[in-house]
DNA sequence: CGTGAAACGGAGCACTCGCTCCGGCTACCG
DNA sequence: CGGTAGCCGGAGCGAGTGCTCCGTTTCACG
């Protein structure tokens, strides 16, 4: 996690102000990663070696700070995930999911934020951009896997997103082999060969 | 949700004490169902039409009260789930999962507690009994589905539990058709026909 | 009934957390 | 270098939350 300080200055900002802003973002990102989305502002300030006043001059509210920090984290996630693509559809898709869950294991707060950006969540507008970072990537992966014929055609990018969030909620909480098994099962369910008729978005009766 | 008051008296307890204990359990169970595991003790007391003192005489700590309430809820869940069994292995398994998720949709706090009882969670001992209510049932369902040959043989009851918890974490947060689709995909992945070699509990590489 | 042990209620304590306020300091301009 | 605009820090406020204390009321037994 390198510094996001670069994105600080727009006009003639005082240099110390820019530096402190960067420190706050770093500290917030780190704490979110370690402990999830409910962090104490005092602790962020302490970690950034900055006073409360400074924190609240740079960000109007705790929410705004977390939001800015998450945007940074998600952007870099999307970038590194994109860089890891090989062009082979199925390995890329499953690799992306495994990588996302590994990240989540290390930073339980990551998908927390992603989850809060699910459509229909109350007061989610501020977190939508988190989703916008990875959303298009997932859509691409899904499209490629459809074209290669390995992903069952009735699966949407939304389905994959939800699956990721669901698995992300347990990944930090169980030993890694356990969630890898579940991911494996899910991937098997996503394969063309496994397809049984899927309920569409309107109606639904899963069992048979 | 009928009254758990019956389980109140052991010796010559005063009748009002027994009644109030029951009210507290009812109120706690209701609030947990509605809003999840972080409820205000004052609100529990208010809903039970009881004072704070009463609450804390019956239960040494908030945790203990929630725990007792959850035990009640889980017991009745296990009972009604058992009653719904038909003897046909696969429909029973998928029906159980769908029913659990429907419950979770209505009471977001249900699987919260179940999740806290996952092995390896810190300070989970008090919630273990929640797991003990449904655990054996899942084990039975898995065993039956193995015997009927519909469930892939490399799946354990633990896998199914985890899958349930994972899906339960998103069920209350997305529209019902969405989580039904995911459940459907997961079930497809659990079928014998979908089986691709599963990483075992020790080593894991889910990839393609 | 009368009596006392036990239960009742809710004000209040100790603490946490998000946020504000303001006296002092410092980086930048001329 | 000096002046000042703007930034800095952290004590402190107000709103919550888990839990306790204790004066008052109620039940059940004789």
Short mmCIF file of N, CA, C and O in Angstrom, two decimals, chain A residues 96-149:
data_model
loop_
_atom_site.label_atom_id
_atom_site.label_comp_id
_atom_site.label_asym_id
_atom_site.label_seq_id
_atom_site.Cartn_x
_atom_site.Cartn_y
_atom_site.Cartn_z
N UNK A 96 -9.40 -14.28 -10.40
CA UNK A 96 -9.85 -13.01 -9.84
C UNK A 96 -10.60 -13.24 -8.53
O UNK A 96 -10.35 -12.57 -7.53
N UNK A 97 -11.49 -14.21 -8.55
CA UNK A 97 -12.28 -14.47 -7.34
C UNK A 97 -11.37 -14.94 -6.20
O UNK A 97 -11.47 -14.47 -5.06
N UNK A 98 -10.47 -15.86 -6.51
CA UNK A 98 -9.57 -16.36 -5.46
C UNK A 98 -8.72 -15.23 -4.91
O UNK A 98 -8.53 -15.11 -3.69
N UNK A 99 -8.24 -14.39 -5.80
CA UNK A 99 -7.41 -13.27 -5.36
C UNK A 99 -8.20 -12.31 -4.48
O UNK A 99 -7.74 -11.85 -3.44
N UNK A 100 -9.44 -12.02 -4.90
CA UNK A 100 -10.27 -11.12 -4.12
C UNK A 100 -10.49 -11.68 -2.72
O UNK A 100 -10.40 -10.96 -1.72
N UNK A 101 -10.72 -12.97 -2.64
CA UNK A 101 -10.97 -13.57 -1.32
C UNK A 101 -9.70 -13.61 -0.49
O UNK A 101 -9.75 -13.47 0.74
N UNK A 102 -8.57 -13.79 -1.13
CA UNK A 102 -7.31 -13.73 -0.38
C UNK A 102 -7.12 -12.35 0.22
O UNK A 102 -6.76 -12.20 1.39
N UNK A 103 -7.37 -11.33 -0.61
CA UNK A 103 -7.30 -9.97 -0.07
C UNK A 103 -8.24 -9.81 1.11
O UNK A 103 -7.90 -9.20 2.13
N UNK A 104 -9.42 -10.34 0.95
CA UNK A 104 -10.42 -10.20 1.99
C UNK A 104 -9.97 -10.89 3.28
O UNK A 104 -10.25 -10.43 4.38
N UNK A 105 -9.28 -12.01 3.12
CA UNK A 105 -8.77 -12.71 4.29
C UNK A 105 -7.81 -11.81 5.06
O UNK A 105 -7.85 -11.73 6.28
N UNK A 106 -6.97 -11.12 4.30
CA UNK A 106 -5.99 -10.25 4.95
C UNK A 106 -6.63 -8.96 5.46
O UNK A 106 -6.22 -8.42 6.48
N UNK A 107 -7.65 -8.48 4.78
CA UNK A 107 -8.29 -7.21 5.17
C UNK A 107 -9.79 -7.37 5.21
O UNK A 107 -10.47 -7.07 4.24
N UNK A 108 -10.29 -7.84 6.33
CA UNK A 108 -11.71 -8.16 6.45
C UNK A 108 -12.64 -7.03 6.04
O UNK A 108 -13.81 -7.27 5.76
N UNK A 109 -12.13 -5.80 6.03
CA UNK A 109 -13.00 -4.68 5.76
C UNK A 109 -13.27 -4.44 4.28
O UNK A 109 -14.17 -3.70 3.91
N UNK A 110 -12.47 -5.08 3.45
CA UNK A 110 -12.53 -4.77 2.02
C UNK A 110 -13.92 -4.97 1.43
O UNK A 110 -14.53 -4.04 0.92
N UNK A 111 -14.41 -6.17 1.52
CA UNK A 111 -15.71 -6.46 0.89
C UNK A 111 -16.88 -5.94 1.71
O UNK A 111 -17.98 -5.82 1.21
N UNK A 112 -16.62 -5.64 2.96
CA UNK A 112 -17.58 -4.90 3.76
C UNK A 112 -18.08 -3.70 2.99
O UNK A 112 -19.28 -3.51 2.81
N UNK A 113 -17.13 -2.94 2.54
CA UNK A 113 -17.45 -1.73 1.80
C UNK A 113 -18.15 -2.08 0.49
O UNK A 113 -19.13 -1.45 0.11
N UNK A 114 -17.64 -3.09 -0.16
CA UNK A 114 -18.25 -3.51 -1.42
C UNK A 114 -19.69 -3.90 -1.19
O UNK A 114 -20.58 -3.58 -1.98
N UNK A 115 -19.92 -4.58 -0.08
CA UNK A 115 -21.26 -5.03 0.24
C UNK A 115 -22.19 -3.86 0.50
O UNK A 115 -23.35 -3.87 0.12
N UNK A 116 -21.66 -2.83 1.13
CA UNK A 116 -22.48 -1.66 1.41
C UNK A 116 -22.87 -0.93 0.14
O UNK A 116 -23.76 -0.09 0.14
N UNK A 117 -22.19 -1.26 -0.94
CA UNK A 117 -22.50 -0.60 -2.19
C UNK A 117 -23.47 -1.41 -3.04
O UNK A 117 -23.75 -1.07 -4.17
N UNK A 118 -23.97 -2.51 -2.49
CA UNK A 118 -24.93 -3.30 -3.25
C UNK A 118 -26.15 -2.45 -3.57
O UNK A 118 -26.57 -1.63 -2.77
N UNK A 119 -26.71 -2.62 -4.74
CA UNK A 119 -27.88 -1.83 -5.10
C UNK A 119 -28.99 -2.08 -4.10
O UNK A 119 -29.17 -3.20 -3.64
N UNK A 120 -29.70 -1.05 -3.74
CA UNK A 120 -30.82 -1.22 -2.83
C UNK A 120 -30.46 -1.05 -1.37
O UNK A 120 -31.32 -1.02 -0.52
N UNK A 121 -29.17 -0.94 -1.08
CA UNK A 121 -28.77 -0.67 0.30
C UNK A 121 -29.08 0.78 0.64
O UNK A 121 -28.90 1.67 -0.19
N UNK A 122 -29.50 1.01 1.88
CA UNK A 122 -29.83 2.37 2.28
C UNK A 122 -28.56 3.21 2.42
O UNK A 122 -27.54 2.74 2.88
N UNK A 123 -28.67 4.45 2.01
CA UNK A 123 -27.56 5.38 2.21
C UNK A 123 -26.26 4.93 1.58
O UNK A 123 -25.19 5.15 2.12
N UNK A 124 -26.36 4.29 0.44
CA UNK A 124 -25.18 3.67 -0.15
C UNK A 124 -24.48 4.54 -1.17
O UNK A 124 -23.40 4.22 -1.63
N UNK A 125 -25.12 5.62 -1.52
CA UNK A 125 -24.63 6.40 -2.66
C UNK A 125 -23.14 6.74 -2.55
O UNK A 125 -22.42 6.70 -3.54
N UNK A 126 -22.70 7.01 -1.32
CA UNK A 126 -21.31 7.41 -1.15
C UNK A 126 -20.35 6.28 -1.47
O UNK A 126 -19.19 6.50 -1.79
N UNK A 127 -20.83 5.04 -1.38
CA UNK A 127 -19.92 3.91 -1.60
C UNK A 127 -20.01 3.32 -3.01
O UNK A 127 -19.34 2.37 -3.33
N UNK A 128 -20.89 3.91 -3.80
CA UNK A 128 -21.10 3.36 -5.13
C UNK A 128 -19.82 3.29 -5.93
O UNK A 128 -19.61 2.38 -6.73
N UNK A 129 -18.93 4.26 -5.73
CA UNK A 129 -17.74 4.28 -6.57
C UNK A 129 -16.83 3.09 -6.30
O UNK A 129 -16.05 2.68 -7.15
N UNK A 130 -16.92 2.51 -5.08
CA UNK A 130 -16.16 1.30 -4.81
C UNK A 130 -16.55 0.23 -5.81
O UNK A 130 -15.71 -0.44 -6.42
N UNK A 131 -17.86 0.11 -5.95
CA UNK A 131 -18.39 -0.87 -6.86
C UNK A 131 -18.00 -0.55 -8.29
O UNK A 131 -17.73 -1.44 -9.10
N UNK A 132 -17.96 0.73 -8.59
CA UNK A 132 -17.65 1.12 -9.96
C UNK A 132 -16.22 0.80 -10.35
O UNK A 132 -15.88 0.74 -11.52
N UNK A 133 -15.36 0.61 -9.35
CA UNK A 133 -13.98 0.25 -9.65
C UNK A 133 -13.89 -1.18 -10.16
O UNK A 133 -13.19 -1.46 -11.12
N UNK A 134 -14.55 -2.09 -9.46
CA UNK A 134 -14.42 -3.51 -9.80
C UNK A 134 -15.55 -4.02 -10.69
O UNK A 134 -15.38 -4.99 -11.40
N UNK A 135 -16.67 -3.31 -10.64
CA UNK A 135 -17.83 -3.76 -11.41
C UNK A 135 -17.51 -4.02 -12.88
O UNK A 135 -17.77 -5.12 -13.38
N UNK A 136 -16.95 -3.05 -13.54
CA UNK A 136 -16.64 -3.24 -14.97
C UNK A 136 -15.69 -4.40 -15.21
O UNK A 136 -15.83 -5.14 -16.18
N UNK A 137 -14.75 -4.57 -14.29
CA UNK A 137 -13.81 -5.67 -14.43
C UNK A 137 -14.53 -7.02 -14.39
O UNK A 137 -14.30 -7.90 -15.23
N UNK A 138 -15.43 -7.15 -13.42
CA UNK A 138 -16.20 -8.38 -13.33
C UNK A 138 -17.02 -8.59 -14.60
O UNK A 138 -17.09 -9.69 -15.14
N UNK A 139 -17.62 -7.50 -15.07
CA UNK A 139 -18.43 -7.60 -16.29
C UNK A 139 -17.58 -8.12 -17.45
O UNK A 139 -18.02 -8.98 -18.22
N UNK A 140 -16.36 -7.62 -17.55
CA UNK A 140 -15.47 -8.08 -18.62
C UNK A 140 -15.15 -9.56 -18.47
O UNK A 140 -15.19 -10.32 -19.45
N UNK A 141 -14.82 -9.94 -17.25
CA UNK A 141 -14.48 -11.34 -17.00
C UNK A 141 -15.64 -12.25 -17.38
O UNK A 141 -15.46 -13.30 -18.00
N UNK A 142 -16.84 -11.82 -16.99
CA UNK A 142 -18.02 -12.62 -17.28
C UNK A 142 -18.24 -12.71 -18.79
O UNK A 142 -18.51 -13.79 -19.33
N UNK A 143 -18.09 -11.59 -19.46
CA UNK A 143 -18.31 -11.58 -20.90
C UNK A 143 -17.33 -12.52 -21.60
O UNK A 143 -17.71 -13.36 -22.42
N UNK A 144 -16.06 -12.41 -21.21
CA UNK A 144 -15.05 -13.27 -21.84
C UNK A 144 -15.35 -14.74 -21.58
O UNK A 144 -15.24 -15.59 -22.48
N UNK A 145 -15.75 -15.06 -20.35
CA UNK A 145 -16.02 -16.45 -20.01
C UNK A 145 -17.26 -16.97 -20.73
O UNK A 145 -17.36 -18.15 -21.05
N UNK A 146 -18.19 -16.07 -21.00
CA UNK A 146 -19.34 -16.47 -21.80
C UNK A 146 -18.90 -16.81 -23.21
O UNK A 146 -19.29 -17.84 -23.77
N UNK A 147 -18.07 -15.94 -23.76
CA UNK A 147 -17.64 -16.13 -25.14
C UNK A 147 -16.83 -17.41 -25.31
O UNK A 147 -16.93 -18.10 -26.32
N UNK A 148 -16.04 -17.72 -24.30
CA UNK A 148 -15.24 -18.94 -24.40
C UNK A 148 -16.09 -20.18 -24.14
O UNK A 148 -15.61 -21.30 -24.28
N UNK A 149 -17.33 -19.95 -23.71
CA UNK A 149 -18.24 -21.07 -23.53
C UNK A 149 -18.04 -21.84 -22.24
O UNK A 149 -18.68 -22.87 -22.01
#
